[in-house]
Amino acid sequence: MDGLPSGIHVLTLEAIDELGGIGWGDVEVQVGKNEPPTIEIISPVVGTTHNQGDNIHVEVNFDDDMDSLEELELTWSGIVDWAWVDGSGLPTNPTSSGVVNGSILLDCPEIDNSKLTTYELVVTATDTNGYSSQAAAGFGSNCLAVE
């Protein structure tokens, strides 16, 4: 198995008995050390500011050295001062190219909204071996009190 690149490979063994009968079997082997998935948040851009009611574009790139990318399990969460941001509308798996596109609706909490409110969107990616990693993007919102 020298020279196989890191990743998952299928090896086939074929045997021939003295009567000419042939038998074979496949086995899947993993070559290399498994590392947690990598995550790069493209959008929302850290430090940007959005307004009440904005649909904020979410774009995240993922990579994994062992699993096919659509096998990664994604969980989304976030926090806005004291309230959680709902990421339930975002995909739970990336595409085969490792990209997730979606949006979250910016809904300001019902407090004194006359200040800049800080949000943080957090994504966790877990591979099929249980290795996980996390990334976060912080952004602000102009949550102004409605008279």
mmCIF file of C-alpha atoms in Angstrom:
data_model
loop_
_atom_site.group_PDB
_atom_site.id
_atom_site.type_symbol
_atom_site.label_atom_id
_atom_site.label_comp_id
_atom_site.label_asym_id
_atom_site.label_seq_id
_atom_site.Cartn_x
_atom_site.Cartn_y
_atom_site.Cartn_z
ATOM 1 C CA MET A 1 0.000 0.000 0.000
ATOM 2 C CA ASP A 2 3.002 2.294 -0.316
ATOM 3 C CA GLY A 3 2.260 5.338 -2.396
ATOM 4 C CA LEU A 4 -1.491 5.552 -1.740
ATOM 5 C CA PRO A 5 -2.571 9.137 -1.040
ATOM 6 C CA SER A 6 -4.460 9.972 2.144
ATOM 7 C CA GLY A 7 -8.125 9.126 1.959
ATOM 8 C CA ILE A 8 -10.442 6.151 1.713
ATOM 9 C CA HIS A 9 -9.557 3.422 -0.784
ATOM 10 C CA VAL A 10 -11.210 0.134 -1.790
ATOM 11 C CA LEU A 11 -8.822 -2.815 -2.108
ATOM 12 C CA THR A 12 -9.891 -5.945 -3.979
ATOM 13 C CA LEU A 13 -8.334 -9.366 -3.291
ATOM 14 C CA GLU A 14 -8.809 -12.126 -5.827
ATOM 15 C CA ALA A 15 -7.963 -15.796 -5.155
ATOM 16 C CA ILE A 16 -7.952 -18.784 -7.514
ATOM 17 C CA ASP A 17 -8.112 -22.308 -6.097
ATOM 18 C CA GLU A 18 -6.536 -25.475 -7.587
ATOM 19 C CA LEU A 19 -9.727 -26.254 -9.525
ATOM 20 C CA GLY A 20 -9.810 -22.816 -11.153
ATOM 21 C CA GLY A 21 -12.551 -21.421 -8.940
ATOM 22 C CA ILE A 22 -12.263 -17.706 -8.427
ATOM 23 C CA GLY A 23 -13.282 -15.757 -5.389
ATOM 24 C CA TRP A 24 -12.809 -12.121 -4.483
ATOM 25 C CA GLY A 25 -13.663 -9.583 -1.872
ATOM 26 C CA ASP A 26 -13.422 -5.854 -1.317
ATOM 27 C CA VAL A 27 -12.262 -4.066 1.793
ATOM 28 C CA GLU A 28 -12.340 -0.331 2.459
ATOM 29 C CA VAL A 29 -9.202 1.093 4.069
ATOM 30 C CA GLN A 30 -8.439 4.556 5.370
ATOM 31 C CA VAL A 31 -4.921 5.844 4.666
ATOM 32 C CA GLY A 32 -3.453 8.720 6.660
ATOM 33 C CA LYS A 33 -4.308 10.526 9.849
ATOM 34 C CA ASN A 34 -7.851 11.857 10.172
ATOM 35 C CA GLU A 35 -8.072 15.558 10.978
ATOM 36 C CA PRO A 36 -11.168 17.600 11.876
ATOM 37 C CA PRO A 37 -12.950 19.340 8.994
ATOM 38 C CA THR A 38 -11.819 22.846 8.082
ATOM 39 C CA ILE A 39 -14.298 25.729 7.935
ATOM 40 C CA GLU A 40 -14.030 29.136 6.283
ATOM 41 C CA ILE A 41 -16.877 31.611 6.768
ATOM 42 C CA ILE A 42 -17.079 33.837 3.688
ATOM 43 C CA SER A 43 -20.277 35.661 4.648
ATOM 44 C CA PRO A 44 -21.409 37.345 6.837
ATOM 45 C CA VAL A 45 -18.174 39.290 6.857
ATOM 46 C CA VAL A 46 -16.812 39.811 10.357
ATOM 47 C CA GLY A 47 -17.433 43.362 11.559
ATOM 48 C CA THR A 48 -20.165 44.273 9.068
ATOM 49 C CA THR A 49 -23.408 45.951 10.173
ATOM 50 C CA HIS A 50 -26.913 45.045 9.010
ATOM 51 C CA ASN A 51 -30.412 46.470 9.549
ATOM 52 C CA GLN A 52 -33.579 45.076 11.118
ATOM 53 C CA GLY A 53 -35.346 42.800 8.621
ATOM 54 C CA ASP A 54 -32.269 42.182 6.472
ATOM 55 C CA ASN A 55 -31.790 38.743 4.987
ATOM 56 C CA ILE A 56 -28.110 38.167 5.694
ATOM 57 C CA HIS A 57 -26.362 35.982 3.143
ATOM 58 C CA VAL A 58 -24.494 33.044 4.692
ATOM 59 C CA GLU A 59 -21.716 31.392 2.692
ATOM 60 C CA VAL A 60 -19.343 28.888 4.240
ATOM 61 C CA ASN A 61 -16.687 26.631 2.697
ATOM 62 C CA PHE A 62 -15.799 23.263 4.188
ATOM 63 C CA ASP A 63 -13.053 20.708 3.558
ATOM 64 C CA ASP A 64 -12.223 17.320 5.052
ATOM 65 C CA ASP A 65 -9.275 15.046 4.408
ATOM 66 C CA MET A 66 -11.133 11.734 4.742
ATOM 67 C CA ASP A 67 -14.895 12.085 4.260
ATOM 68 C CA SER A 68 -16.856 13.148 1.224
ATOM 69 C CA LEU A 69 -18.008 16.677 2.004
ATOM 70 C CA GLU A 70 -21.740 15.988 1.796
ATOM 71 C CA GLU A 71 -21.258 13.521 4.702
ATOM 72 C CA LEU A 72 -20.236 16.304 7.104
ATOM 73 C CA GLU A 73 -22.905 17.099 9.683
ATOM 74 C CA LEU A 74 -23.424 20.813 10.300
ATOM 75 C CA THR A 75 -24.994 22.500 13.292
ATOM 76 C CA TRP A 76 -25.683 26.228 13.449
ATOM 77 C CA SER A 77 -26.083 28.462 16.445
ATOM 78 C CA GLY A 78 -25.400 32.001 17.464
ATOM 79 C CA ILE A 79 -26.041 34.631 20.010
ATOM 80 C CA VAL A 80 -27.286 38.192 19.994
ATOM 81 C CA ASP A 81 -26.425 39.812 23.324
ATOM 82 C CA TRP A 82 -28.751 37.481 25.272
ATOM 83 C CA ALA A 83 -30.921 35.728 22.656
ATOM 84 C CA TRP A 84 -30.060 32.889 20.287
ATOM 85 C CA VAL A 85 -29.978 33.393 16.535
ATOM 86 C CA ASP A 86 -32.049 30.725 14.776
ATOM 87 C CA GLY A 87 -29.955 28.833 12.244
ATOM 88 C CA SER A 88 -32.525 26.086 11.688
ATOM 89 C CA GLY A 89 -33.160 27.204 8.099
ATOM 90 C CA LEU A 90 -29.527 26.646 7.103
ATOM 91 C CA PRO A 91 -28.410 23.352 5.486
ATOM 92 C CA THR A 92 -27.276 20.475 7.702
ATOM 93 C CA ASN A 93 -24.819 19.172 5.066
ATOM 94 C CA PRO A 94 -22.609 20.961 2.549
ATOM 95 C CA THR A 95 -22.735 20.235 -1.179
ATOM 96 C CA SER A 96 -20.219 17.849 -2.741
ATOM 97 C CA SER A 97 -18.064 20.885 -3.501
ATOM 98 C CA GLY A 98 -18.016 21.808 0.205
ATOM 99 C CA VAL A 99 -20.113 24.974 -0.036
ATOM 100 C CA VAL A 100 -23.146 26.067 1.970
ATOM 101 C CA ASN A 101 -25.273 29.009 0.869
ATOM 102 C CA GLY A 102 -28.287 30.256 2.780
ATOM 103 C CA SER A 103 -29.627 33.244 4.640
ATOM 104 C CA ILE A 104 -30.764 34.253 8.099
ATOM 105 C CA LEU A 105 -33.372 36.918 8.802
ATOM 106 C CA LEU A 106 -32.155 39.627 11.142
ATOM 107 C CA ASP A 107 -34.855 40.075 13.777
ATOM 108 C CA CYS A 108 -33.964 42.460 16.574
ATOM 109 C CA PRO A 109 -34.842 41.458 20.134
ATOM 110 C CA GLU A 110 -37.562 43.411 21.916
ATOM 111 C CA ILE A 111 -35.364 45.403 24.254
ATOM 112 C CA ASP A 112 -34.079 48.972 24.196
ATOM 113 C CA ASN A 113 -32.870 48.704 20.630
ATOM 114 C CA SER A 114 -31.324 52.146 20.394
ATOM 115 C CA LYS A 115 -27.816 50.704 20.313
ATOM 116 C CA LEU A 116 -25.700 48.563 18.057
ATOM 117 C CA THR A 117 -26.400 44.927 18.864
ATOM 118 C CA THR A 118 -23.691 42.313 18.375
ATOM 119 C CA TYR A 119 -24.534 38.992 16.742
ATOM 120 C CA GLU A 120 -22.373 35.928 16.355
ATOM 121 C CA LEU A 121 -23.107 33.107 13.924
ATOM 122 C CA VAL A 122 -21.417 29.815 14.856
ATOM 123 C CA VAL A 123 -21.128 26.696 12.691
ATOM 124 C CA THR A 124 -19.840 23.304 13.802
ATOM 125 C CA ALA A 125 -18.841 20.617 11.276
ATOM 126 C CA THR A 126 -18.528 16.979 12.375
ATOM 127 C CA ASP A 127 -17.141 14.200 10.186
ATOM 128 C CA THR A 128 -18.202 10.537 10.198
ATOM 129 C CA ASN A 129 -15.435 9.660 12.689
ATOM 130 C CA GLY A 130 -16.704 12.222 15.195
ATOM 131 C CA TYR A 131 -13.965 14.809 14.635
ATOM 132 C CA SER A 132 -15.368 18.328 14.688
ATOM 133 C CA SER A 133 -14.334 21.937 14.328
ATOM 134 C CA GLN A 134 -16.080 25.247 14.797
ATOM 135 C CA ALA A 135 -15.960 28.731 13.261
ATOM 136 C CA ALA A 136 -17.741 31.964 14.142
ATOM 137 C CA ALA A 137 -18.450 35.306 12.494
ATOM 138 C CA GLY A 138 -19.409 38.327 14.559
ATOM 139 C CA PHE A 139 -21.404 41.150 12.998
ATOM 140 C CA GLY A 140 -23.477 44.081 14.176
ATOM 141 C CA SER A 141 -27.031 45.248 13.631
ATOM 142 C CA ASN A 142 -28.658 48.642 13.724
ATOM 143 C CA CYS A 143 -31.585 47.666 15.924
ATOM 144 C CA LEU A 144 -33.388 50.923 16.445
ATOM 145 C CA ALA A 145 -36.424 51.256 18.655
ATOM 146 C CA VAL A 146 -39.629 51.635 16.670
ATOM 147 C CA GLU A 147 -41.782 54.465 17.989
#
